Every structure is written in C-alpha cells, then in structure tokens.
CSV table of C-alpha atoms in Angstrom, one decimal:
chain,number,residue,atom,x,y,z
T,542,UNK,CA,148.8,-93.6,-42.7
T,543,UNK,CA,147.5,-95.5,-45.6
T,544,UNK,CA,144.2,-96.1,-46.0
T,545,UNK,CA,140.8,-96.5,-47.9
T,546,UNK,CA,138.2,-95.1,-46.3
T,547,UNK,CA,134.6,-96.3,-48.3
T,548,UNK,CA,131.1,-94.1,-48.0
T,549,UNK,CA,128.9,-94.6,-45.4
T,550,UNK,CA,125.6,-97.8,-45.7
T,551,UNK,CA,122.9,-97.9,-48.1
T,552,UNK,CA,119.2,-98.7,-48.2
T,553,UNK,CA,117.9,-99.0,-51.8
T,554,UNK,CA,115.2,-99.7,-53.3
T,555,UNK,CA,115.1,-103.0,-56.3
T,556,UNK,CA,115.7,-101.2,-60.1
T,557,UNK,CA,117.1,-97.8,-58.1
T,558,UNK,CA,120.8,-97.0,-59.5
T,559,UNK,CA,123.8,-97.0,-56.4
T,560,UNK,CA,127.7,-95.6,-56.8
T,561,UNK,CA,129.8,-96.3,-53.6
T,562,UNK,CA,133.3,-95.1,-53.1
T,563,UNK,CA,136.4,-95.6,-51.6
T,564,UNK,CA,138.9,-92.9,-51.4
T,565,UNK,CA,142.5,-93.5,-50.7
T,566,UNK,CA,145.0,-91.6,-49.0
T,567,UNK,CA,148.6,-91.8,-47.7
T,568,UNK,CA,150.0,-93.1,-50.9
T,569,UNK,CA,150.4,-92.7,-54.7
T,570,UNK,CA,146.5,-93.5,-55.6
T,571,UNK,CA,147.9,-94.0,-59.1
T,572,UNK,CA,150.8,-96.3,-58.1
T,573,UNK,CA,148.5,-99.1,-57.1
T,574,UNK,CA,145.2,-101.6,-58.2
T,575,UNK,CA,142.3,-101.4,-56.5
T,576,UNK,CA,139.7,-104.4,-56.7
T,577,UNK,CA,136.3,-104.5,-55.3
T,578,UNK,CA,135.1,-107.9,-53.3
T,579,UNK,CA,131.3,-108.7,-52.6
T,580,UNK,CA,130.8,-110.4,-49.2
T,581,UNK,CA,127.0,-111.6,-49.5
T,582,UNK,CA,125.6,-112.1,-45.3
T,583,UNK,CA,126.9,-114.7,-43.7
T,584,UNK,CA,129.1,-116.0,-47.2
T,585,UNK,CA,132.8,-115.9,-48.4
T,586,UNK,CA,134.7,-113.3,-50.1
T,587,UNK,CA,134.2,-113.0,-53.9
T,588,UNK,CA,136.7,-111.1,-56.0
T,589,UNK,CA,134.6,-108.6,-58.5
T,590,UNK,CA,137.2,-106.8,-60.4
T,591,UNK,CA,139.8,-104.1,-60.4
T,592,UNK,CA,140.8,-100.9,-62.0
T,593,UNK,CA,144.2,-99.3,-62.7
T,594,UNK,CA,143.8,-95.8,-61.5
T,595,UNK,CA,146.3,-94.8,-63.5
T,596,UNK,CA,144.9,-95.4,-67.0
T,597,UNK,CA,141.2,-96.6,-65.4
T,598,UNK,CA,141.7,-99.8,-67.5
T,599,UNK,CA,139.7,-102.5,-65.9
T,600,UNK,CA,139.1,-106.6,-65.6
T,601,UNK,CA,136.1,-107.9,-64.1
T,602,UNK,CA,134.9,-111.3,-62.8
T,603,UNK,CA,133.3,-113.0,-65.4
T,604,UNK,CA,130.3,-113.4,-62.7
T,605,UNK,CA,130.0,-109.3,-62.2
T,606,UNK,CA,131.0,-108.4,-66.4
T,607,UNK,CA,128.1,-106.3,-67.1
T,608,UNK,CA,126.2,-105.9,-64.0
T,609,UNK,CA,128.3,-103.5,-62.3
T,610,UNK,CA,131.1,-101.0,-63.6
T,611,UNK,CA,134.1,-100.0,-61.9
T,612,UNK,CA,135.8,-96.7,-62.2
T,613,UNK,CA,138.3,-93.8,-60.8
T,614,UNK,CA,139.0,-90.3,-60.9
T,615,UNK,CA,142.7,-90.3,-59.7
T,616,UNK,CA,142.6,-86.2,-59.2
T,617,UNK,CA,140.3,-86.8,-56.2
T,618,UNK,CA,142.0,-90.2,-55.4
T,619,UNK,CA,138.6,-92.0,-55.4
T,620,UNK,CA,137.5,-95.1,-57.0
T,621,UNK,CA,134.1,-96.0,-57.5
T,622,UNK,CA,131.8,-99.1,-57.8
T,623,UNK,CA,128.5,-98.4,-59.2
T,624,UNK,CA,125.2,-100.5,-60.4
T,625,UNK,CA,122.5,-99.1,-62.8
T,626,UNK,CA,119.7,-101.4,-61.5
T,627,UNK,CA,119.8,-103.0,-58.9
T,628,UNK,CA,118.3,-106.7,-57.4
T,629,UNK,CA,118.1,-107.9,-54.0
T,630,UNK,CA,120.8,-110.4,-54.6
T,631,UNK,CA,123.0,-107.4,-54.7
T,632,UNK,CA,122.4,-107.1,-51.0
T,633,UNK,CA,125.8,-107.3,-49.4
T,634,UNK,CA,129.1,-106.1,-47.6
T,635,UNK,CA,131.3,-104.7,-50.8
T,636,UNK,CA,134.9,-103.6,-49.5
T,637,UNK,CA,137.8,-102.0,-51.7
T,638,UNK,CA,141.2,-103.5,-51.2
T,639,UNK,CA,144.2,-102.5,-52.7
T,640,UNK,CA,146.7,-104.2,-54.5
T,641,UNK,CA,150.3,-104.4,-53.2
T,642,UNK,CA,153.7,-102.7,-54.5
T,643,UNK,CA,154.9,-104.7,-58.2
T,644,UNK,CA,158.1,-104.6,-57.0
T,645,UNK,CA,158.0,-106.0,-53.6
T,646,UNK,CA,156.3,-108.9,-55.3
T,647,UNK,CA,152.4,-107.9,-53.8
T,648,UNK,CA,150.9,-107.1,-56.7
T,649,UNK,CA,148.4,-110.3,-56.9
T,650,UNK,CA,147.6,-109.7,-53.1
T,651,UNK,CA,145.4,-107.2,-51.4
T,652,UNK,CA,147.3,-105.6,-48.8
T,653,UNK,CA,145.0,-102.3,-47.5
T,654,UNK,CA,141.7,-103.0,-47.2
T,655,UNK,CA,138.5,-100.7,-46.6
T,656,UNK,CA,136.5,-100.7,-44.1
T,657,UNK,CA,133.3,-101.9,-46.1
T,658,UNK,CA,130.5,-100.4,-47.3
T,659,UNK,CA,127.3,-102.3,-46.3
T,660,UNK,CA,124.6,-102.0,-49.2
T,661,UNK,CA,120.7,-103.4,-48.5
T,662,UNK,CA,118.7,-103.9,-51.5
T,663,UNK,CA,114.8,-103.8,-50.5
T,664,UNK,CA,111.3,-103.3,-51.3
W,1357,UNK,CA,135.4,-120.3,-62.4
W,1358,UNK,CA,134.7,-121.9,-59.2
W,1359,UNK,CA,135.8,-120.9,-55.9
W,1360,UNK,CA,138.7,-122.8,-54.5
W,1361,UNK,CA,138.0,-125.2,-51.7
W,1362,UNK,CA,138.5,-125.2,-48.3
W,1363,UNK,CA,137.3,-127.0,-45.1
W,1364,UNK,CA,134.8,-125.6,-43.6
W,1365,UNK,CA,135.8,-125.4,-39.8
W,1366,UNK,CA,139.2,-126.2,-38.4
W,1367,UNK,CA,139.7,-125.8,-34.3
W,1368,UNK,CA,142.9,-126.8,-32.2
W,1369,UNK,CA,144.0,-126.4,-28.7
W,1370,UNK,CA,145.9,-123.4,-27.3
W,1371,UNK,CA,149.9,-124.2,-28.2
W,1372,UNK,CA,148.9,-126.8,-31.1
W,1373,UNK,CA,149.5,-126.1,-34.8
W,1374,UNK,CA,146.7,-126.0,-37.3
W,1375,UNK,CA,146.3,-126.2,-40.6
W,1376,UNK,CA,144.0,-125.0,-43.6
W,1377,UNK,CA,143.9,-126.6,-47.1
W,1378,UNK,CA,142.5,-124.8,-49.7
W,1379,UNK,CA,142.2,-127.2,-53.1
W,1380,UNK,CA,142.0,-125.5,-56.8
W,1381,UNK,CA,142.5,-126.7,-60.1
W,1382,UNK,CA,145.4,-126.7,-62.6
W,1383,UNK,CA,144.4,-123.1,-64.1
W,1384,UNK,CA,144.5,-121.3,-60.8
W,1385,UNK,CA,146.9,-123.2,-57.7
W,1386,UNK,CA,148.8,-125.5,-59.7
W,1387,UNK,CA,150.1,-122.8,-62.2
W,1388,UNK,CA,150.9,-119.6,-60.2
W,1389,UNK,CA,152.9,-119.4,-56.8
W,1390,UNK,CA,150.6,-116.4,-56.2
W,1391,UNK,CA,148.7,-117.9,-53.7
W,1392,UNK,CA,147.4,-115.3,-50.6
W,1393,UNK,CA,145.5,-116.0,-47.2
W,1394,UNK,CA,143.2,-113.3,-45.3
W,1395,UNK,CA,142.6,-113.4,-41.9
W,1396,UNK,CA,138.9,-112.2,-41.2
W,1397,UNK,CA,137.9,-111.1,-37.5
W,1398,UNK,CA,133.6,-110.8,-37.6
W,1399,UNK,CA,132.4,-107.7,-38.2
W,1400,UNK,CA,136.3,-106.7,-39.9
W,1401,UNK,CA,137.6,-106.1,-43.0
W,1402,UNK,CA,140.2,-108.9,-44.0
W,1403,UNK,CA,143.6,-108.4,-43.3
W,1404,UNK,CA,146.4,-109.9,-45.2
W,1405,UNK,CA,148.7,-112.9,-43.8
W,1406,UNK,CA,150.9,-114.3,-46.9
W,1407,UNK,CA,151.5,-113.8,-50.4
W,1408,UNK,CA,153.2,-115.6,-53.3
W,1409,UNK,CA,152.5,-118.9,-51.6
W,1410,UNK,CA,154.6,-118.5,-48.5
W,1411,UNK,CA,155.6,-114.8,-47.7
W,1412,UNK,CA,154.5,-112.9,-44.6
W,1413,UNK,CA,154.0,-109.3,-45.0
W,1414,UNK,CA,155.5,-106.8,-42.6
W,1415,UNK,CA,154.4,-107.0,-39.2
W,1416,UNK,CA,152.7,-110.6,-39.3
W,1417,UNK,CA,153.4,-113.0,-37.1
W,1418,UNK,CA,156.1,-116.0,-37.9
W,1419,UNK,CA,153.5,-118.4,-36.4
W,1420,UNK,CA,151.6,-118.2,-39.6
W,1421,UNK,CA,153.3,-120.0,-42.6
W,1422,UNK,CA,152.3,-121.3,-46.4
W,1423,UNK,CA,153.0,-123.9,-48.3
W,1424,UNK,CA,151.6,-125.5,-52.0
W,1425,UNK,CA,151.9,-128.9,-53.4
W,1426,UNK,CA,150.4,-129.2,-57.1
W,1427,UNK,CA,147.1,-127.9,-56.8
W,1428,UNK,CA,146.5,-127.0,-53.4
W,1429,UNK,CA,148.2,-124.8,-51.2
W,1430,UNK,CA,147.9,-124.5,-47.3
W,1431,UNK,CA,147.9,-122.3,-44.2
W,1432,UNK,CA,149.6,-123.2,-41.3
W,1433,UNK,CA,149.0,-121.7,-37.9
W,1434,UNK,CA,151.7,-122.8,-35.0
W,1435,UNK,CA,151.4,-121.9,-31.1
W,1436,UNK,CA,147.4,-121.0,-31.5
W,1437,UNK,CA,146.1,-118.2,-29.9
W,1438,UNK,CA,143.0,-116.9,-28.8
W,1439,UNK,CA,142.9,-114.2,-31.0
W,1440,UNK,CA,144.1,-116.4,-34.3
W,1441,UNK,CA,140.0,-117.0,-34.0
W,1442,UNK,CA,138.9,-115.7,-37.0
W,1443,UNK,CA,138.0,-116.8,-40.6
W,1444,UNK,CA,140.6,-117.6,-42.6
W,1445,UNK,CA,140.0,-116.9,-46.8
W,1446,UNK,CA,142.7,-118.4,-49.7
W,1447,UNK,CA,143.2,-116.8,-52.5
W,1448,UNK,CA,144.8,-117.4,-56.2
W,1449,UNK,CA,145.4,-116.1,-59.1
W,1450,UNK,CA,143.6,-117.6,-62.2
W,1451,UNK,CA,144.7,-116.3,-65.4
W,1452,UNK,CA,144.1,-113.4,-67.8
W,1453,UNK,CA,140.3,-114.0,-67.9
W,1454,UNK,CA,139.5,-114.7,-64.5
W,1455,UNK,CA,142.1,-113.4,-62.6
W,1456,UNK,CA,141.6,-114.0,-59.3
W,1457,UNK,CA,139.4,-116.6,-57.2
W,1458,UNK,CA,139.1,-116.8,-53.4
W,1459,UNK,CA,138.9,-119.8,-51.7
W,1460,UNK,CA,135.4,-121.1,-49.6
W,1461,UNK,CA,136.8,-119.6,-46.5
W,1462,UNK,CA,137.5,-122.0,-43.0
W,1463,UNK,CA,136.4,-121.2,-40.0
W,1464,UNK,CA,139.1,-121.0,-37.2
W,1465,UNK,CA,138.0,-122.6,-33.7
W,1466,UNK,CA,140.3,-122.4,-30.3
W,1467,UNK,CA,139.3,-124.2,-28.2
C-alpha cells in the first residue's frame, strides 16, 4: 500500500526548535515530490513548499521562505519539516502530500496525503 | 500571492448538481490547465478529486467533474450524496516563484 505515515502531535513551547516527519512507503520515495501544507484551526489549506527527494532541491512559498526548512534523507525514505524557533502562529495541522507520477500527468497535484501531524505552540 | 477565491458555503438537495467556483488571476488559473480539487471530510486528510483542470483520478467517482473558463475554474458535483458533505479546496499552479496556491476552500451542505 502506499502511504505517508507523519510522527505523532506536538506541544511546544514559543522560541523551542520542532522537526516533524513523514515517512513514505510502498513506492519509489525518490521517484516522487513531497510538499508540506499548513492547515491553521478552523482555516484553509496553504501550500508551504516541496522537496525533490531525489536531489533534496527545494521551493518554498514565498510566505514560509526562511521560517521553516524542508528536507529528506531518501535512505530512510523520510522527509522532514522542521522550525528553529518557533511562534504561536505556527500552531496548526501540517500534513505531507505527495506529488503524483510526471508521466501520468499528476505531477502539479497531490495524490497521497498524510495523515497530519497536529503541532500546538504554547506558553 | 493571494489565495484563489472560492464561495464560502455551497448546499443542494439530494439528486441535484452543485457547483464550486474558485476565481484566480491571470498568473495562476488563466495560464496553466493545472488546476486540482480536494475533497476534505472534518477531522481527514484531503483527498484528491481532479487534476489538470478536468481529470479524475483512479477510483473517483464520475459524479464529480471540472471545468475552467479564463481565470476561474470550477467543480461540479452531480447526483449529491450525503457523504459528498465535506469541504471542498481548489488548487493551481502559479509559476516558478510561487508555485502553487490553494483556493479559500467551500463548504459543502446536503441538505
């Protein structure tokens, strides 16, 4: 089956430092994107940025360049989403989502999906 | 880059056909036919329902169908169902700098 399964919910503390993950399986990790999405409570999606696993090359939003980096290590088929300080505004859902196959035309969609990793930023 | 617009709340009847606008600009919907809509239950991840504008992955229902005219593109859902209740999230490419943008997301009513 393919999947991305993300790490388990964290409760952090304002200025603390967080990496999340989201590990795929049933696939060639290094065949596809993955982009991260923030979900703030209650609000739409909003599209971060993504990493090629393959070469760890990355794009961000111009709204998240700089306050988060994304990376990978494709031996342990694991990408990773990580802040050095964080702010309660960072409070949110964050899922991983992978981009579909180049050649069947998915590649600007998101077509696996994690299963979200809930982050709570508080004093 | 703003996000694309949608209306906030769309509801039909059981049977009836609904559908879900989602408005960009010239940089993002009007140049790329890489539009793609999520389906979102509460509490879920999103799931996928059509990409490049009007294509319906493996496994999705035919009731759900896309279009785009110039800079807006939209989702139609025919024969509503119960369980088609669900947020509903657009999504377009926008270039090399940006590149992507979701839309404002609609609520999905049946009534």
């Amino acid at each position: 089956e393919v999947q991305l399964v993300q790490s388990g919910a964290e409760v952090k503390k304002p200025g603390e430092s967080l990496r999340i993950s989201c590990k795929g399986s049933g696939y060639s990790f290094t065949s596809y994107w993955i982009s991260w999405v923030r979900q703030m409570p209650g609000k739409g999606l909003e599209w971060m940025g993504r990493i090629d696993p393959s070469d760890s090359y990355t794009n961000y939003s111009p709204s998240f360049q700089g306050h988060v980096t994304i990376s990978a290590d494709k031996s342990i088929s694991t990408a990773y989403l990580q802040w050095s300080s964080l702010k309660a505004s960072d409070t949110a859902m964050y899922y991983c989502a992978r981009h579909g196959e180049r050649v069947a035309g998915l590649r600007n969609a998101f077509d696996i999906w994690g299963q979200g990793t809930m982050v709570t930023v508080s004093s | 880059q703003s996000a694309l617009t949608q209306p906030a709340s769309v509801s039909g009847s059981p049977g009836q056909s609904i559908t879900i606008s989602c408005t960009g600009t010239s940089s993002d919907v009007g140049s790329y036919n890489l539009v793609s809509w999520y389906q979102q239950h509460p509490g879920k991840a999103p799931k996928l329902m059509i990409y490049e504008v009007s294509k319906r992955p493996s496994g999705v229902s035919n009731r759900f169908s896309g279009s785009k005219s110039g800079n807006t593109a939209s989702l139609t859902i025919s024969g509503l169902q119960a369980e088609d209740e669900a947020d509903y999230y657009c999504c377009s490419y926008a270039g090399s700098s940006t590149l992507y943008v979701f839309g404002t997301g609609t609520k999905v009513t049946v009534l």
